[in-house]
Coordinates of C-alpha atoms in Angstrom, one line a residue:
X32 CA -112.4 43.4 -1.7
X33 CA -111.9 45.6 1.6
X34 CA -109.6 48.2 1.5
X35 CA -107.0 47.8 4.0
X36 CA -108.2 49.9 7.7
X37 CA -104.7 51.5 8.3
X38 CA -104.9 53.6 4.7
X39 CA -108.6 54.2 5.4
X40 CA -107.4 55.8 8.3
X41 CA -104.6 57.6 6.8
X42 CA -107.8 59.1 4.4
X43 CA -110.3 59.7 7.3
X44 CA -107.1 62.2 9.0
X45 CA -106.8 63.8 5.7
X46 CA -110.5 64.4 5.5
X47 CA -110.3 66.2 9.5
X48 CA -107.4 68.0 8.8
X49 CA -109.4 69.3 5.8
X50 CA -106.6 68.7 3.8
X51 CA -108.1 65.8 1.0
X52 CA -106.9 66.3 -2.0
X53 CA -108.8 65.9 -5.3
X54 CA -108.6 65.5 -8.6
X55 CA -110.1 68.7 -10.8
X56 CA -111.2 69.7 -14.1
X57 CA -109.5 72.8 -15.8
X58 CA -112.2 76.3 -15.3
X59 CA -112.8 78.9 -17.3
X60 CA -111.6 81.3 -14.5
X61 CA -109.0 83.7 -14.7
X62 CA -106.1 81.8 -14.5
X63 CA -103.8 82.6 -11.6
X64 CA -102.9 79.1 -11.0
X65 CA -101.1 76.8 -13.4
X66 CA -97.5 77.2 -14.5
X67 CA -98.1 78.2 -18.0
X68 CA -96.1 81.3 -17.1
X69 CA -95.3 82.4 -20.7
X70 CA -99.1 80.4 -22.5
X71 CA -97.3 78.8 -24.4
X72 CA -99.7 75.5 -23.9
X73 CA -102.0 77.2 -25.4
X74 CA -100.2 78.3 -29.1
X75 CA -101.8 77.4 -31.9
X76 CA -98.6 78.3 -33.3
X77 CA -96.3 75.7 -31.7
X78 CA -99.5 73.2 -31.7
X79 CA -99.5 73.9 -36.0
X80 CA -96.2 74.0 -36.3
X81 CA -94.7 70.5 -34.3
X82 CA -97.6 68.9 -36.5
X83 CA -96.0 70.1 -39.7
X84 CA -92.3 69.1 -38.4
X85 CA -93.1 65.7 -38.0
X86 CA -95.6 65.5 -41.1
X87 CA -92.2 66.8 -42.8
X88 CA -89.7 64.5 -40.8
X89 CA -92.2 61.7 -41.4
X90 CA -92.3 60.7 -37.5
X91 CA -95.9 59.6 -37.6
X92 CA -95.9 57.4 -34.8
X93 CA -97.8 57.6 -31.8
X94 CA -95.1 56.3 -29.0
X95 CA -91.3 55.8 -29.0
X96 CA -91.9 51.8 -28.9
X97 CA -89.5 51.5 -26.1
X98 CA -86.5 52.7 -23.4
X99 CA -84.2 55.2 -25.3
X100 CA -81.2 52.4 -25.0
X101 CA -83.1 49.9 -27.0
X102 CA -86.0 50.9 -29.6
X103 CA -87.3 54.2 -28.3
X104 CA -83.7 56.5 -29.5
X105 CA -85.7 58.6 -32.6
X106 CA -83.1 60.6 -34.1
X107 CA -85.6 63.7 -33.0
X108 CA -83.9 63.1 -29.4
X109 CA -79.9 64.6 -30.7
X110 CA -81.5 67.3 -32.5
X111 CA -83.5 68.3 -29.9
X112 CA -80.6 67.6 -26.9
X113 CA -78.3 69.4 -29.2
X114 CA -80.4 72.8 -29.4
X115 CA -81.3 72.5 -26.0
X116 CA -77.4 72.6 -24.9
X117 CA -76.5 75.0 -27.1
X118 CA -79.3 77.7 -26.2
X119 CA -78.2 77.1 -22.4
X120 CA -74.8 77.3 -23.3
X121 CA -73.7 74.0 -21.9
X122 CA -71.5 71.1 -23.0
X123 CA -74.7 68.8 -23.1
X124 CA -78.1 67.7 -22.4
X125 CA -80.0 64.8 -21.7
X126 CA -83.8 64.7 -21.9
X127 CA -85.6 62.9 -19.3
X128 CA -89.5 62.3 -19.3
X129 CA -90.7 64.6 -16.3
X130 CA -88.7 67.0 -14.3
X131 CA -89.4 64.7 -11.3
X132 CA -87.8 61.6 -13.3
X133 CA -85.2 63.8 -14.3
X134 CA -83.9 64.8 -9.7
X135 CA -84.9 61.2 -8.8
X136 CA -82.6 59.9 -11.9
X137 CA -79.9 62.5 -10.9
X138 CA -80.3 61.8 -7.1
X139 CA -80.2 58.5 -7.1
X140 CA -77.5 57.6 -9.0
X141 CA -74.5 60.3 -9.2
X142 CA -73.9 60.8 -5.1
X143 CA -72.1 57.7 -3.9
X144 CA -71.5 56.1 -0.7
X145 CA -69.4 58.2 1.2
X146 CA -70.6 61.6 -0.7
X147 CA -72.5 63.9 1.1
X148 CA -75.7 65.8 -0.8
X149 CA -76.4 69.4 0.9
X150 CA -80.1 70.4 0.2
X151 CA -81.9 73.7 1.0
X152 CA -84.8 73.0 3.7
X153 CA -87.8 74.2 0.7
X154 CA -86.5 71.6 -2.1
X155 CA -88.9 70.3 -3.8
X156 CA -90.4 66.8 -3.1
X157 CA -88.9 65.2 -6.2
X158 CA -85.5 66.1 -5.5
X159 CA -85.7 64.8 -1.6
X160 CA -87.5 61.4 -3.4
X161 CA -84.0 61.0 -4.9
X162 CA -82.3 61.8 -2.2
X163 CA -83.5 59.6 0.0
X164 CA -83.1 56.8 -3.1
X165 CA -79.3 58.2 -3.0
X166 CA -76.4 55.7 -1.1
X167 CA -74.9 59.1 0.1
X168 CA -75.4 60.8 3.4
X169 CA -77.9 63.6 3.0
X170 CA -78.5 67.2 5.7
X171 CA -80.5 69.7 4.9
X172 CA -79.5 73.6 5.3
X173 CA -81.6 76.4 6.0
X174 CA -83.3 78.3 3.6
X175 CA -81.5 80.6 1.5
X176 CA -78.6 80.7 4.1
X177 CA -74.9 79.9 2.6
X178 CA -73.7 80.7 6.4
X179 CA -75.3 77.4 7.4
X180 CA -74.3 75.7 4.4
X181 CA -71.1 76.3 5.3
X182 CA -70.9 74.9 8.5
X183 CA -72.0 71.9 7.7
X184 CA -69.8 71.7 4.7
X185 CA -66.8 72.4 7.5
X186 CA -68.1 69.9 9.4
X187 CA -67.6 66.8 6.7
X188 CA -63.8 67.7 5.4
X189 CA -62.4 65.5 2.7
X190 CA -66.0 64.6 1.5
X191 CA -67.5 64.3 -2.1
X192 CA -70.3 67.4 -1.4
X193 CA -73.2 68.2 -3.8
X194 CA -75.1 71.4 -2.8
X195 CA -78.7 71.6 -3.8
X196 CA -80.6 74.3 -4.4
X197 CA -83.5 75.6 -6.9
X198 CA -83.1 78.8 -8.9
X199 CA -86.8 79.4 -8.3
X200 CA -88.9 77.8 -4.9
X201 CA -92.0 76.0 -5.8
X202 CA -93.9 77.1 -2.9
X203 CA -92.3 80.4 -2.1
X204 CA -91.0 82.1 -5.4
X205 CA -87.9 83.5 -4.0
X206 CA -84.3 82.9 -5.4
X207 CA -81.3 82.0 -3.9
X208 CA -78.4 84.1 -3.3
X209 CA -76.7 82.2 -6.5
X210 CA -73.5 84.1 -6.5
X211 CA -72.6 83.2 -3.0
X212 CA -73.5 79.8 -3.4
X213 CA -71.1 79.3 -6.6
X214 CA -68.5 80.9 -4.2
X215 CA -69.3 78.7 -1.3
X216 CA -68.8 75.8 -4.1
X217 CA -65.8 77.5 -5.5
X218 CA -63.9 77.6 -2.0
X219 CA -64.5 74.1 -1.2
X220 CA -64.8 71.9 -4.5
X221 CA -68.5 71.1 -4.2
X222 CA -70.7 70.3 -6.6
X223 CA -73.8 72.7 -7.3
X224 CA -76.5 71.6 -8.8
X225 CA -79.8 73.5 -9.1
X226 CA -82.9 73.1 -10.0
X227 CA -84.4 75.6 -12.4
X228 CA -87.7 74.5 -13.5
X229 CA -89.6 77.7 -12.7
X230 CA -86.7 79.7 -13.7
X231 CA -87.1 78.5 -17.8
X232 CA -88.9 81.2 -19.8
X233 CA -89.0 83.5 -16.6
X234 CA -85.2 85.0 -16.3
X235 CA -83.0 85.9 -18.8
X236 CA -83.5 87.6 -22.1
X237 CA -84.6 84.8 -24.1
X238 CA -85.8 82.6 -21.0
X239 CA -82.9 81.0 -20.7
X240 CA -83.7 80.9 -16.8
X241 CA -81.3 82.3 -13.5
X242 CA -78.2 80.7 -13.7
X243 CA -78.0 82.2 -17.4
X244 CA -79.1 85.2 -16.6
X245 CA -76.2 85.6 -14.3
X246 CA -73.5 84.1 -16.1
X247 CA -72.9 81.5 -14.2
X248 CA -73.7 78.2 -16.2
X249 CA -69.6 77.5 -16.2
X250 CA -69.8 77.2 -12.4
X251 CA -72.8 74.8 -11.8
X252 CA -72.3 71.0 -12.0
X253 CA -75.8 69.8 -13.4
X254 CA -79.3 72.2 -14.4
X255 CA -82.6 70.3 -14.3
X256 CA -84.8 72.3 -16.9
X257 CA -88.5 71.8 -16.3
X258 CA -90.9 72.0 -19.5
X259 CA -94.1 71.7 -18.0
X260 CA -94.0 75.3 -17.0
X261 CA -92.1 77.7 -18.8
X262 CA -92.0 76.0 -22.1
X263 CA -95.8 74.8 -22.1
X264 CA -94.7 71.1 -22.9
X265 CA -93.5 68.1 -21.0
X266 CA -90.4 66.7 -20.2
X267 CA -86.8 67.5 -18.7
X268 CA -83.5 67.5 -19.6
X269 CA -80.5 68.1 -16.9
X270 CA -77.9 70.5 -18.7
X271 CA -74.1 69.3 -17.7
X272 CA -70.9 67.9 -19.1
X273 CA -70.7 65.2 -21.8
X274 CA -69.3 63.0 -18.9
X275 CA -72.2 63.8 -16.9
X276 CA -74.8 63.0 -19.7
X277 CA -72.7 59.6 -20.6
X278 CA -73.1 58.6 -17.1
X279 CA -76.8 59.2 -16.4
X280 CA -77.6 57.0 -19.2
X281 CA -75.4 54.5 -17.9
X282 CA -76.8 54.5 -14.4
X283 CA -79.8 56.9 -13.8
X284 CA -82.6 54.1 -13.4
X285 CA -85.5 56.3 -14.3
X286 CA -83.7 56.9 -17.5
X287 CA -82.8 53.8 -18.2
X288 CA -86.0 51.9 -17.3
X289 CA -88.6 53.5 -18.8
X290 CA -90.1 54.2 -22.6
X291 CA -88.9 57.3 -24.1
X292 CA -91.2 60.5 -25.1
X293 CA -92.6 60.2 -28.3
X294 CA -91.7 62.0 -31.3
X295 CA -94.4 64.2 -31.3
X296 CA -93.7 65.3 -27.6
X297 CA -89.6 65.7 -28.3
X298 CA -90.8 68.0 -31.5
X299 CA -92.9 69.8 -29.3
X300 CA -89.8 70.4 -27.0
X301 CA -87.7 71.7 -29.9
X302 CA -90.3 73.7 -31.4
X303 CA -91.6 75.3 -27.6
X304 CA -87.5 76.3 -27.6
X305 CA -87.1 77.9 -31.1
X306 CA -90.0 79.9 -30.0
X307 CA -88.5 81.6 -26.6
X308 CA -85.6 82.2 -28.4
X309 CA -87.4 84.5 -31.2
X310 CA -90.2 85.6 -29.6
X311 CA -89.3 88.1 -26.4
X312 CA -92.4 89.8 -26.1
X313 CA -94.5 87.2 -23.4
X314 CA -90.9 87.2 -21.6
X315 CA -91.0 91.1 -21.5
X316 CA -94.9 91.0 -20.8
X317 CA -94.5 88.3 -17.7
X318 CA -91.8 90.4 -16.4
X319 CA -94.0 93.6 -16.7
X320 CA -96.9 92.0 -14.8
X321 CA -94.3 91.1 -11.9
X322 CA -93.2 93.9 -11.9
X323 CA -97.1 95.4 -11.6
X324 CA -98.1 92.7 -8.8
X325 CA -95.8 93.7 -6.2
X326 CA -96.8 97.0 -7.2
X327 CA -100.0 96.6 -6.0
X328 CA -98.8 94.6 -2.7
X329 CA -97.3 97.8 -1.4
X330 CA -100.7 100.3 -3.2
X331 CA -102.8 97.9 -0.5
X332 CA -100.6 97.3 2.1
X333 CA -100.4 93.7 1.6
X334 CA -96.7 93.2 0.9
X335 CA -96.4 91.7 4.6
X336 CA -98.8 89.0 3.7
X337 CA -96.7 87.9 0.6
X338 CA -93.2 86.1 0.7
X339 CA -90.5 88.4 -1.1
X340 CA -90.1 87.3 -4.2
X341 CA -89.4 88.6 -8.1
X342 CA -90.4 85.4 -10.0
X343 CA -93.8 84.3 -11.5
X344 CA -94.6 82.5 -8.2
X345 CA -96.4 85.4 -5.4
X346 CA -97.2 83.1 -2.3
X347 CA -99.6 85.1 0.6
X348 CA -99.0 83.4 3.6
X349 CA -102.6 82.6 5.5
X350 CA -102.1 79.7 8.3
X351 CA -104.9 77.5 8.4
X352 CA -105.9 74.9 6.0
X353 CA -109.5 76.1 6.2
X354 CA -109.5 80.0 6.0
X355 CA -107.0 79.6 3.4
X356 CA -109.6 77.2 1.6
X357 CA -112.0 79.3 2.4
X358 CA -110.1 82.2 1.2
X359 CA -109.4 80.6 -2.4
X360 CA -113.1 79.6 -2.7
X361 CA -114.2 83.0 -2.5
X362 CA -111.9 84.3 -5.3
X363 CA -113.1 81.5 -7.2
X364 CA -116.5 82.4 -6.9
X365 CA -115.4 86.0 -7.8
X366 CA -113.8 84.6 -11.3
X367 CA -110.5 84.0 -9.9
X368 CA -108.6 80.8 -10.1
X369 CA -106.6 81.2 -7.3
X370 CA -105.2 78.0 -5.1
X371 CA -104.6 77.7 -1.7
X372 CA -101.6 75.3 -0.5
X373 CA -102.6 73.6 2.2
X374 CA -100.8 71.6 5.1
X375 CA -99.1 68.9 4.6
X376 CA -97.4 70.5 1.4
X377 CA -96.1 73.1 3.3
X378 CA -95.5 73.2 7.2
X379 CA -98.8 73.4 9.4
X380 CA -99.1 77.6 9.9
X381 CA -97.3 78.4 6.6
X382 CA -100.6 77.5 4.6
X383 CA -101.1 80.1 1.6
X384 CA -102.5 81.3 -1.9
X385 CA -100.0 80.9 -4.4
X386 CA -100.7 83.1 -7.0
X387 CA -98.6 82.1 -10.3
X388 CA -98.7 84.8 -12.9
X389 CA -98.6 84.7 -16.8
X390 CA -97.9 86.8 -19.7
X391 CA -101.5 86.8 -21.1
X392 CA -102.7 88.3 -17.4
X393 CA -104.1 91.8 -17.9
X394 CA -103.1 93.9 -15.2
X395 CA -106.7 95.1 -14.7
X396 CA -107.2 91.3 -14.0
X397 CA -104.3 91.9 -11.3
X398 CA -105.0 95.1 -10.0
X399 CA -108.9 93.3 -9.4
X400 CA -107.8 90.4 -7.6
X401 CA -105.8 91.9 -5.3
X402 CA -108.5 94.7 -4.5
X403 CA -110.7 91.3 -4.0
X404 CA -108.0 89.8 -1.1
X405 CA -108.2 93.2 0.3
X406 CA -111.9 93.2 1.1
X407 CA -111.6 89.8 2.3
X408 CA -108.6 89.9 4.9

């Protein structure tokens, strides 16, 4: 069978733009790359210890048989959704089976017809993939700017608004202006929801993410928690009121029609959790490598290169999908496992190497791969 010309095509501009993606295998370079900010995918700990909870619960099956509202509800799910919404200090949560599930579920379902959605330009791709699924009308604002946010929440008085934003940027690593924002939502009854999956295990004392940190949970509609980061696991759960949670499960579609995580994966949840809130010491170490990075930015005056940012996410900006390719392939071939973010992920000129960095990173590891981008800029 032929495959259709027009995606051919679409493939062939990839390939020009040198912009194909591919699939990859996992190296044994030094990892500056995956979201693992705090290892925890690689405990043996949590790995022994969600195998003993469900010896001990007796959960030995391998799937959850079916969509949480028929067969698939284990009784792992409340005790897991309880602890969650209890160590982020919110009414309730509801787990979801990827954090992109969990904004197209959200998205697509609570903004109505006649509500407006307010997103910030850099949201991620699965939050825009539920906006556009949403019935309400939808603007974007400019980055990290509650002045234009404003406006255009002037412009569309009498309105339903939910303001959008993500504690953490994907691409960028910068935070927003949070306070503001909740005052901006304050003054005009809007609805903040943000998005805080590279936020978990990264701010706040026990990892409890930004909005925690500053004590502002009681003023934000709806968290989406990410655990394929952070926590080392998979899944989602968006952090709200009991109403909130009552009516995803009544309406969010990719809640509702899909099979639930297995026990084994909502134990691994539960058991990733217990351990950020008893162990501190990756937290502190992550935060000391930050801390260390941006220290050697300004050492070798690269800090104009990098986007400003205090999170686990350090983003050098290098337009060009191929010097920044080739760029990342020589740190590769140095031992480095550095990747460079090519157009169309992010805008044509804003291409980069997006440095993610961990708590098992030695800073002589750091302090040698920025010494490398030196010689090679």
């Amino acid at each position: 069978m032929t495959f259709p010309k027009n995606l051919t095509a679409k493939l062939e501009i990839r390939m020009q733009n040198n912009a194909l993606r591919k699939l990859s295998f996992r190296n044994n370079l030094i990892d500056f790359s995956s979201n693992d900010y705090l290892g925890l995918s690689q405990s043996e700990n949590i790995f022994d210890e969600t195998h003993q909870f469900i010896l001990d619960r007796n959960y030995k099956k391998n799937g959850a048989t079916g969509s949480r509202l028929l067969s698939g509800n284990h009784k792992l799910y409340q005790e897991t959704e309880d602890f969650i919404a209890k160590f982020h200090q919110s009414e309730a949560a509801l787990i979801f089976n990827s954090g992109y599930d969990a904004n197209v579920g959200f998205f697509s379902a609570v903004p109505q017809k006649g509500d407006l959605i307010l997103y910030d330009e850099l949201c991620h791709a699965s939050i825009r993939d539920g906006v556009q699924l949403s019935n309400a009308k939808a603007y974007k604002f400019n980055h990290n700017d509650p002045e234009d946010l404003e406006k255009l929440i002037l412009r569309n008085p009498n309105t339903i608004i939910y303001i959008v934003t993500e504690s953490v940027f994907s691409m960028d690593g910068d935070c927003p202006n949070l306070e503001e924002l909740v005052s901006v939502s304050s003054k005009h009854n809007c609805y903040l929801v943000v998005d805080e999956a590279h936020a978990l295990g990264v701010f706040g004392s026990s990892g409890e993410g930004f909005v925690q940190m500053l004590g502002l949970q009681d003023h934000v509609f709806a968290r989406i928690m990410t655990f394929g980061k952070g926590l080392g696991c998979h899944g989602a759960a968006i952090l709200g009121s009991v109403e909130l949670k009552d009516y995803l499960v009544n309406f969010a579609r990719s809640f509702i029609y899909t099979t639930g995580l297995s026990p084994h994966s909502v134990a691994t949840i539960l058991i990733a959790y217990q351990h950020l809130k008893k162990d501190s010491a990756s937290i502190l170490k992550l935060r000391e490598n930050i801390v260390f990075f941006n220290q050697q930015k300004n050492l070798l005056s690269l800090k104009s290169l990098f986007v400003r940012s205090k999170s686990a996410i350090q983003s050098a900006i290098i337009p060009g999908n191929e010097k920044v390719k080739s760029i990342a392939n020589q740190l590769q071939e140095k031992g480095f496992d550095v990747k460079a973010i090519l157009s169309p992920t992010v805008p044509e000129g804003q291409e980069r190497l997006r440095f993610c960095l961990h708590s098992y990173n030695s800073q002589e590891e750091i302090s040698a791969v920025m010494h490398c981008i030196y010689s090679l800029l």
